[in-house]
PDB file of C-alpha atoms and ligand atoms in Angstrom:
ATOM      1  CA  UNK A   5     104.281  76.376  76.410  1.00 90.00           C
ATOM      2  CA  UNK A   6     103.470  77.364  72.745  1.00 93.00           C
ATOM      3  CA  UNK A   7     104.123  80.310  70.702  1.00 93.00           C
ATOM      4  CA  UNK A   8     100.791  81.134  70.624  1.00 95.00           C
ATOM      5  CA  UNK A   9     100.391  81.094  74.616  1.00 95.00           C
ATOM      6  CA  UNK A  10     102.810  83.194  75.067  1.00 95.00           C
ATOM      7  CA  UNK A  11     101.330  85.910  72.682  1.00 95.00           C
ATOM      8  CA  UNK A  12      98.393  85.957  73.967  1.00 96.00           C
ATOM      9  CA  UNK A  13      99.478  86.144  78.058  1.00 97.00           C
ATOM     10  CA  UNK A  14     101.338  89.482  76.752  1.00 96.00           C
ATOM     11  CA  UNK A  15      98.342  90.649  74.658  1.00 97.00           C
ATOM     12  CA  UNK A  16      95.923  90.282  77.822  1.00 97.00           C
ATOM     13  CA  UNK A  17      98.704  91.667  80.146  1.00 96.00           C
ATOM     14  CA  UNK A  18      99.535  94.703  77.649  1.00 95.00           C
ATOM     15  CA  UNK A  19      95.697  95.282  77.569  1.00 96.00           C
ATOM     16  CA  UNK A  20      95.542  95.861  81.460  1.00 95.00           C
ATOM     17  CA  UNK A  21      98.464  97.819  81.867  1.00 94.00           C
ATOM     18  CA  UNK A  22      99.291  99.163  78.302  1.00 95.00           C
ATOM     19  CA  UNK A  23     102.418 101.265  80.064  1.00 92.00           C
ATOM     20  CA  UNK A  24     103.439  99.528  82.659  1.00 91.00           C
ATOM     21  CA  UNK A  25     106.170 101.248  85.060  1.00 87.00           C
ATOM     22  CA  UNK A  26     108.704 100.361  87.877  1.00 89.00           C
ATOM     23  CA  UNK A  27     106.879 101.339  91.301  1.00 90.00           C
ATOM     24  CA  UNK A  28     110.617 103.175  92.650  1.00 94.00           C
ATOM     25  CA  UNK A  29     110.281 106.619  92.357  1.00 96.00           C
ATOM     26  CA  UNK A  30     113.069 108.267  90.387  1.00 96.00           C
ATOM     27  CA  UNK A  31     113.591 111.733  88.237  1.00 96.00           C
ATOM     28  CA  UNK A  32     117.004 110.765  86.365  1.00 97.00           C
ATOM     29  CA  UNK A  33     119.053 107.549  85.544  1.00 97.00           C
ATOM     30  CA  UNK A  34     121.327 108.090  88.388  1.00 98.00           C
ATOM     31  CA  UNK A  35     118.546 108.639  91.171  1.00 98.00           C
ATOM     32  CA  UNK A  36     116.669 105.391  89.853  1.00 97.00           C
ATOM     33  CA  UNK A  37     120.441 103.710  89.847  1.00 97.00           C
ATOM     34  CA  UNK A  38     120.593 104.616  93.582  1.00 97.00           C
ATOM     35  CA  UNK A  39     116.742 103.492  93.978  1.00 97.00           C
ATOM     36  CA  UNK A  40     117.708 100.320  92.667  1.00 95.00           C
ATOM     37  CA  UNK A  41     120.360  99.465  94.585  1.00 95.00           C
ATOM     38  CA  UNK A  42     118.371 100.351  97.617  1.00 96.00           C
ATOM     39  CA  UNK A  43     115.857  98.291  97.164  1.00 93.00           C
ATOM     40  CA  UNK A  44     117.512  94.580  97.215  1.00 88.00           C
ATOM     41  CA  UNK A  45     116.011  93.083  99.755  1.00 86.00           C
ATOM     42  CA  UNK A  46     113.371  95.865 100.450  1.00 91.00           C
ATOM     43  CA  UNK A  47     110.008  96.929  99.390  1.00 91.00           C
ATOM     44  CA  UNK A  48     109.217  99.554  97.112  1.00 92.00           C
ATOM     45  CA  UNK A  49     107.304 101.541  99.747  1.00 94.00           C
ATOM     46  CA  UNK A  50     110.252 101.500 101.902  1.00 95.00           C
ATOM     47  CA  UNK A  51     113.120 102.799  99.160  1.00 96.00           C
ATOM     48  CA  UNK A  52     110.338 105.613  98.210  1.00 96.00           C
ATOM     49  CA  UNK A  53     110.309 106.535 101.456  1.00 96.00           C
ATOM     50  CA  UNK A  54     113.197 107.106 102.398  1.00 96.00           C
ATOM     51  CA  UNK A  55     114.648 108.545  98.876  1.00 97.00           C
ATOM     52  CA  UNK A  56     112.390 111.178  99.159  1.00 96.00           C
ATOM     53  CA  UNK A  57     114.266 112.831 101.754  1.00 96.00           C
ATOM     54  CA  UNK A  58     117.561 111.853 100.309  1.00 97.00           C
ATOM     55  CA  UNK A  59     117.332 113.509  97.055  1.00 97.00           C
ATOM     56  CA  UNK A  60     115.547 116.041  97.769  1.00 97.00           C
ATOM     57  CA  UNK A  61     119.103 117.296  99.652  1.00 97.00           C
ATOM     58  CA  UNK A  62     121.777 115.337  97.245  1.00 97.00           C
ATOM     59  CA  UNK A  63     120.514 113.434  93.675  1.00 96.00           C
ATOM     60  CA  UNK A  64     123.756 114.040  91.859  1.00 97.00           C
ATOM     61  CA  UNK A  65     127.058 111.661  92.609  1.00 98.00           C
ATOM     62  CA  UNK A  66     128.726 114.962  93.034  1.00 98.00           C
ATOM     63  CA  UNK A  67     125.966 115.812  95.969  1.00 97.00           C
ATOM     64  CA  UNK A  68     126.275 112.252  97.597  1.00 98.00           C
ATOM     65  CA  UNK A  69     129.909 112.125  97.650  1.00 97.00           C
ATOM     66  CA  UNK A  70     129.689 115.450  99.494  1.00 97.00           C
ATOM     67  CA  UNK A  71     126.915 114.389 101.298  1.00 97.00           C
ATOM     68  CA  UNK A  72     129.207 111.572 103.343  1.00 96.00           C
ATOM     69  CA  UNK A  73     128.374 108.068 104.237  1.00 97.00           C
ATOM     70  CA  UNK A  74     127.405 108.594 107.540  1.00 96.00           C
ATOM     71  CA  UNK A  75     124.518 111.098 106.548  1.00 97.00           C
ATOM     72  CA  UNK A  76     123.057 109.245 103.781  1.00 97.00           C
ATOM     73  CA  UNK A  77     123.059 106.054 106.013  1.00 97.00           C
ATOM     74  CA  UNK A  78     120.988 108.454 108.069  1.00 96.00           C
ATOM     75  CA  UNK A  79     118.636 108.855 105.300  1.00 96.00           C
ATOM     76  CA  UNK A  80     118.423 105.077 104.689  1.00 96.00           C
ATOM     77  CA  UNK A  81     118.258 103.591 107.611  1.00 94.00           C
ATOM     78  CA  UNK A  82     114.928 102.320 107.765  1.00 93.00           C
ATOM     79  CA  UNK A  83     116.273 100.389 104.794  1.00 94.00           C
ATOM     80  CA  UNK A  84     117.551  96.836 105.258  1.00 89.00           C
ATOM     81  CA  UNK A  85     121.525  96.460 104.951  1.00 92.00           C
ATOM     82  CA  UNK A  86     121.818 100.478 104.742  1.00 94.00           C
ATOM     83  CA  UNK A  87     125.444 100.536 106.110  1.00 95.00           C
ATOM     84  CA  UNK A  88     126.458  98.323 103.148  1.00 95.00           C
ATOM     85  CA  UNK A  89     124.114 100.163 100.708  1.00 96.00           C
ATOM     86  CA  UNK A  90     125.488 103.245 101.742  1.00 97.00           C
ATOM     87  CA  UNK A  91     129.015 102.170 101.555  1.00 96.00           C
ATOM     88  CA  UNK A  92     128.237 100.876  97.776  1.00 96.00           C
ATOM     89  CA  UNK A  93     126.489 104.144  96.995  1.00 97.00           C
ATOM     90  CA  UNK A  94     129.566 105.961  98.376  1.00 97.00           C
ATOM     91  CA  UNK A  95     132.004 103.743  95.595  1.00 97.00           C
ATOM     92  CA  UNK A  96     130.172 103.873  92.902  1.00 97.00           C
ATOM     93  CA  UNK A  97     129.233 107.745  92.509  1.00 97.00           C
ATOM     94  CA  UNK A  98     133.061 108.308  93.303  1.00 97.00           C
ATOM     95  CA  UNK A  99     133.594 105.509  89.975  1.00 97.00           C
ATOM     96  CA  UNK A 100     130.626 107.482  88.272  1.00 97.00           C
ATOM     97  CA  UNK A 101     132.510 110.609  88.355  1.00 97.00           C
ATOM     98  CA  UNK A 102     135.976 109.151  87.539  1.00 97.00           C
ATOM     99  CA  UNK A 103     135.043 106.752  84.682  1.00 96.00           C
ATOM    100  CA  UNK A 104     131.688 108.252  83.143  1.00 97.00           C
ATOM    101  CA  UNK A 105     132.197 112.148  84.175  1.00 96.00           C
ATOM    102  CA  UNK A 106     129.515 111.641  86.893  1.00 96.00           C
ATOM    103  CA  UNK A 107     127.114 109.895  84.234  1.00 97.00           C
ATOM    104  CA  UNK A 108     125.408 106.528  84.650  1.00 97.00           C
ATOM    105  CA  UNK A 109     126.679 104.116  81.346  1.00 97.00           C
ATOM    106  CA  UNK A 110     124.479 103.282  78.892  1.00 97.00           C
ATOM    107  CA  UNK A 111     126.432  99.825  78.627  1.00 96.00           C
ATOM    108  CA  UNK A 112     126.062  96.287  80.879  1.00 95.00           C
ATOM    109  CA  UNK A 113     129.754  96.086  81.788  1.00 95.00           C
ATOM    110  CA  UNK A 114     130.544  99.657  82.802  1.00 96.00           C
ATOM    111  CA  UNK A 115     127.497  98.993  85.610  1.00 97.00           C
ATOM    112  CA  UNK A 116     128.105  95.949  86.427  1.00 96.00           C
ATOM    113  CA  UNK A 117     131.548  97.696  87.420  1.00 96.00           C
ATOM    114  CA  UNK A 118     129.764  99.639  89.993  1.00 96.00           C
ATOM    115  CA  UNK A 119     129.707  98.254  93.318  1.00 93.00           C
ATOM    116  CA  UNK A 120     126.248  96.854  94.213  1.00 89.00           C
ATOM    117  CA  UNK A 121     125.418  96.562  90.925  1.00 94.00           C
ATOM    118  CA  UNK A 122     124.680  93.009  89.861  1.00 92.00           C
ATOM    119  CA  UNK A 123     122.963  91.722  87.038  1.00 91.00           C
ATOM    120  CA  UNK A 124     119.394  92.095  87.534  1.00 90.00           C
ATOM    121  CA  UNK A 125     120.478  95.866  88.609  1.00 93.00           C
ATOM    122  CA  UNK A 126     122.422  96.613  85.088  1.00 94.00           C
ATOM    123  CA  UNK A 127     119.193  95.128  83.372  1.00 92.00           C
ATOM    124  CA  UNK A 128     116.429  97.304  85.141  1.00 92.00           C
ATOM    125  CA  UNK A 129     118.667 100.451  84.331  1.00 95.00           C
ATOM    126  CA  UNK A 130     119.251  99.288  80.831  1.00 95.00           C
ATOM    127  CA  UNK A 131     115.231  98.954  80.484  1.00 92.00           C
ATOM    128  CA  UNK A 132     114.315 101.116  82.554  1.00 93.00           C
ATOM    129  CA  UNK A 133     116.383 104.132  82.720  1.00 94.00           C
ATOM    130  CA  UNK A 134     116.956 103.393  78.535  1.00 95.00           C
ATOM    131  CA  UNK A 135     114.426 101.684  77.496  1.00 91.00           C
ATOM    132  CA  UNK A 136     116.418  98.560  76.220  1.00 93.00           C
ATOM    133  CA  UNK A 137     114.932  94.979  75.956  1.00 90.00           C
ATOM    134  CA  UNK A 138     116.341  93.433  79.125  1.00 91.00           C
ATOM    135  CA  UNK A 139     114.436  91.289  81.568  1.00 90.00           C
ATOM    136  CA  UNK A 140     115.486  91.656  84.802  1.00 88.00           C
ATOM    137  CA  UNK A 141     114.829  88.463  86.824  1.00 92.00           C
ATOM    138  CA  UNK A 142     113.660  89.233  90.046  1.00 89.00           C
ATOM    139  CA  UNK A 143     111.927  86.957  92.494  1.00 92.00           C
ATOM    140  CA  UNK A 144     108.437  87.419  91.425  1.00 94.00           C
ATOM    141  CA  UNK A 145     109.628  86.941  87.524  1.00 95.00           C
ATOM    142  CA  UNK A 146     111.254  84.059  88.934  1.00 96.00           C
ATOM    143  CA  UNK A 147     107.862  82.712  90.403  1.00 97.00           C
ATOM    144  CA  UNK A 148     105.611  83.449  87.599  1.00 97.00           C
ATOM    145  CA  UNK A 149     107.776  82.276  84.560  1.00 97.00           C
ATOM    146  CA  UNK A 150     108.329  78.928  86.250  1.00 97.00           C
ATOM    147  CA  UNK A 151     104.633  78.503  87.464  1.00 97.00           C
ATOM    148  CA  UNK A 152     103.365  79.613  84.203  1.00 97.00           C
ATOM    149  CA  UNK A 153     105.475  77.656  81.921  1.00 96.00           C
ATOM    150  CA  UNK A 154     106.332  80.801  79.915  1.00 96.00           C
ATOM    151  CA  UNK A 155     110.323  80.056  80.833  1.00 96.00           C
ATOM    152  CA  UNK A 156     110.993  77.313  83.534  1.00 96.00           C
ATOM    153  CA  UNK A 157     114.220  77.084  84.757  1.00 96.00           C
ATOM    154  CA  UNK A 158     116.073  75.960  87.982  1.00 97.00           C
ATOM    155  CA  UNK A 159     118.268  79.307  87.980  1.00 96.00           C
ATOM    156  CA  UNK A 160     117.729  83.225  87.594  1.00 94.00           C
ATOM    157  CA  UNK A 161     120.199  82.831  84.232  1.00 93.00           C
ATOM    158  CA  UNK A 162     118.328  79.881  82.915  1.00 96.00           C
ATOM    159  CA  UNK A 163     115.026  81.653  83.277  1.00 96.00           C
ATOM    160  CA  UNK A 164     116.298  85.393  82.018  1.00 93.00           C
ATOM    161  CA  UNK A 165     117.521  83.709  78.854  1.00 95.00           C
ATOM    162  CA  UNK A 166     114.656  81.616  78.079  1.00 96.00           C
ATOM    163  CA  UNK A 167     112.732  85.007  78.679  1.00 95.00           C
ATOM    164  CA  UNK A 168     114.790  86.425  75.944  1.00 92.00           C
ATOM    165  CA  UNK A 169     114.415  83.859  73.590  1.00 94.00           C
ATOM    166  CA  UNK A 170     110.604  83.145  74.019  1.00 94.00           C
ATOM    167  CA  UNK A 171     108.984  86.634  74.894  1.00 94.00           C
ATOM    168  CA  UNK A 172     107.959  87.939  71.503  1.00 92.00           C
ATOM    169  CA  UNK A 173     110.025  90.854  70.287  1.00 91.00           C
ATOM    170  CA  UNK A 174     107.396  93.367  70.247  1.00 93.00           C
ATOM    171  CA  UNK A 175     106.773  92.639  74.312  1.00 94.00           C
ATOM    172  CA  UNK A 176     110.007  92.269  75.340  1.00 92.00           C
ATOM    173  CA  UNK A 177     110.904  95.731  76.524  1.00 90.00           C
ATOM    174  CA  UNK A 178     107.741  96.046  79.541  1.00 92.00           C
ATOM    175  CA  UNK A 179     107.828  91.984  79.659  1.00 93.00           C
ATOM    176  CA  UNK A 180     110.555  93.091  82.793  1.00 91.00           C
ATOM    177  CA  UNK A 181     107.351  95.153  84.176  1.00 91.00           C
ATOM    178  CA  UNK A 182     104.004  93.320  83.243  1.00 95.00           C
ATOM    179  CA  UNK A 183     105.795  90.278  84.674  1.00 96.00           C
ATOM    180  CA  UNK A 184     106.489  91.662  88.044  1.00 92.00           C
ATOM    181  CA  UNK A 185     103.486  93.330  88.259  1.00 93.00           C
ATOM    182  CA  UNK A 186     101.778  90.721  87.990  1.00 96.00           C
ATOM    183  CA  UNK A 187     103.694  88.105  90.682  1.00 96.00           C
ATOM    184  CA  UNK A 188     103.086  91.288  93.055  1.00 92.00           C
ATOM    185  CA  UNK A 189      99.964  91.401  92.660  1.00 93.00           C
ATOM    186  CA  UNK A 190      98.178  88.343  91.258  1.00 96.00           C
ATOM    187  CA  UNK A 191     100.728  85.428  91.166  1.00 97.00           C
ATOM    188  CA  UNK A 192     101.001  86.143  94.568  1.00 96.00           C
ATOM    189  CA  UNK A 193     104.206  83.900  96.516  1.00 94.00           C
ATOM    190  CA  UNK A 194     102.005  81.827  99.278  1.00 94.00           C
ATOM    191  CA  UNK A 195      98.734  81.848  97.359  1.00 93.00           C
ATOM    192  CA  UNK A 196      98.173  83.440  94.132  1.00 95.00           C
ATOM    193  CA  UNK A 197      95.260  84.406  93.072  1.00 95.00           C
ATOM    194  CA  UNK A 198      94.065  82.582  90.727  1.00 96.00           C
ATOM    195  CA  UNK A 199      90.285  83.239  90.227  1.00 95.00           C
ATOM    196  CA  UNK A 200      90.525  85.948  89.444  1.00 95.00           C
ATOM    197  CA  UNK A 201      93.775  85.756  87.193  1.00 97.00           C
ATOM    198  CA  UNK A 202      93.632  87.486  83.525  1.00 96.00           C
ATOM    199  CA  UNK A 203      95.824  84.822  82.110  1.00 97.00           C
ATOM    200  CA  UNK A 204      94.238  81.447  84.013  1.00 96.00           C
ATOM    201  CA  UNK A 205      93.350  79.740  80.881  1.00 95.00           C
ATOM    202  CA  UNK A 206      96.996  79.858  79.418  1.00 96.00           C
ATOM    203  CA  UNK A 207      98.691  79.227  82.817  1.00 97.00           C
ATOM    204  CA  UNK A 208      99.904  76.032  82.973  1.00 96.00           C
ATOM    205  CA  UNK A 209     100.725  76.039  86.714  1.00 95.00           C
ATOM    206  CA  UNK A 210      99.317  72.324  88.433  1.00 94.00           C
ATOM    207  CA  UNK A 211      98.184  73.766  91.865  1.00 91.00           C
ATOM    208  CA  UNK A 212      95.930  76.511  90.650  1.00 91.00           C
ATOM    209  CA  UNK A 213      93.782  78.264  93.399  1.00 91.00           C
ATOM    210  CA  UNK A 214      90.147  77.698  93.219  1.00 90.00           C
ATOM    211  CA  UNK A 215      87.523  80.488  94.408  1.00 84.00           C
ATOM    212  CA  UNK A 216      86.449  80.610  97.913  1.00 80.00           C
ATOM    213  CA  UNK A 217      82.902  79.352  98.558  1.00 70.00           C
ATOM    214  CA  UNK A 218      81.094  81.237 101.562  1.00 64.00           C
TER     215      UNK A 218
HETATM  216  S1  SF4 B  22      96.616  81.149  87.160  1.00 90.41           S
HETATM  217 FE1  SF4 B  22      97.454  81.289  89.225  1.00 90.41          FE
HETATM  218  S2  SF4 B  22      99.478  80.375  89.060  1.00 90.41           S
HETATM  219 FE2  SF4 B  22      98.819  80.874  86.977  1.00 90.41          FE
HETATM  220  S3  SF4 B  22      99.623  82.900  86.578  1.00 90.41           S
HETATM  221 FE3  SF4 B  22      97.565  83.161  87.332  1.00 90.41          FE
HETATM  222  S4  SF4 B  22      97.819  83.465  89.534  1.00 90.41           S
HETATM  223 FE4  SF4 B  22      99.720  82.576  88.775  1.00 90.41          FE
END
């Protein structure tokens, strides 16, 4: 795909959604940390749900820690995994308050430290939480960057850094957010949707849907 493909896909996707924002619902860096880490392998909807009740009676490591694993895997248990998640909840705010005085690190190493915090994690805090320009490649950036032609690759790495290298500059901090926005929505996994896709023209995906005649 050309340079001047790519420009335009973020000037169309910026003009839909000129500030677009993670779904998870979060106050501070540390409860979108814990949001994040909740939500591998779960929806949005679900995470929201069930961190409502969570921080509105502990959002601070300090309050988790006293809060106990057993109790917050109370709170999360409609949550895929939640005995792990709570366990790696229960490890990190304890290496939160030892290392970073109960702080979440601006920096990729110091989370990537923290147990269930992988890669894609440390990225959406870092663009997220601190508005760096990371791209955090989830399944649905994944999807769209390889059906597109914006940044094939055969692996999460490959893709991320052909992200960074071809998304121009001045997109590249909500690239993370337009981009899984729109495999949620329009560049949907089993059939996207195609018709009525802002950026058909420029896609350069083979198997494009076609509209359904009545
Ligand atoms: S045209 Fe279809 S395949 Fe291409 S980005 Fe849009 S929805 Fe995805």
């Amino acid at each position: 795909m050309n340079a001047v493909k790519r420009e335009e896909i973020f000037r169309r996707l910026k003009a839909l959604n000129p500030a677009p924002a993670t779904e998870l619902v979060y106050r501070t860096p540390f409860e979108l940390l814990v949001a994040v880490v909740l939500s591998a392998q779960a929806t949005d909807k679900s995470v929201n749900l069930a961190t409502r009740g969570l921080f509105a009676v502990a959002n601070t490591p300090q309050a988790l820690l006293a809060l106990g694993e057993e109790r917050i895997a109370d709170y999360i248990k409609s949550i895929g995994l939640f005995r792990t998640k709570a366990k790696n909840i229960m490890a990190a705010c304890r290496l939160l308050i030892e290392r970073h005085a109960g702080e979440v690190p601006r920096a990729r190493e110091a989370l990537e430290a923290l147990p269930g915090v992988g890669r894609k994690t440390a990225n959406v805090i870092l663009n997220t939480a601190f508005g760096e320009p990371t791209i955090a490649v989830d399944t649905h950036i994944f999807r769209v960057s390889n059906r597109t032609g914006l940044a094939p690759g055969k692996t999460v790495d490959e893709v991320e850094r052909k992200l960074l290298k071809f998304v121009p500059e001045h997109y590249r901090k909500d690239a993370h957010h337009w981009l899984i926005l729109h495999g949620r929505y329009t560049c949907k996994a089993r059939k996207p949707d195609c018709p009525a896709c802002a950026i058909r023209d420029l896609c350069e995906y083979r198997s494009k849907t076609e509209p359904t005649v009545d």
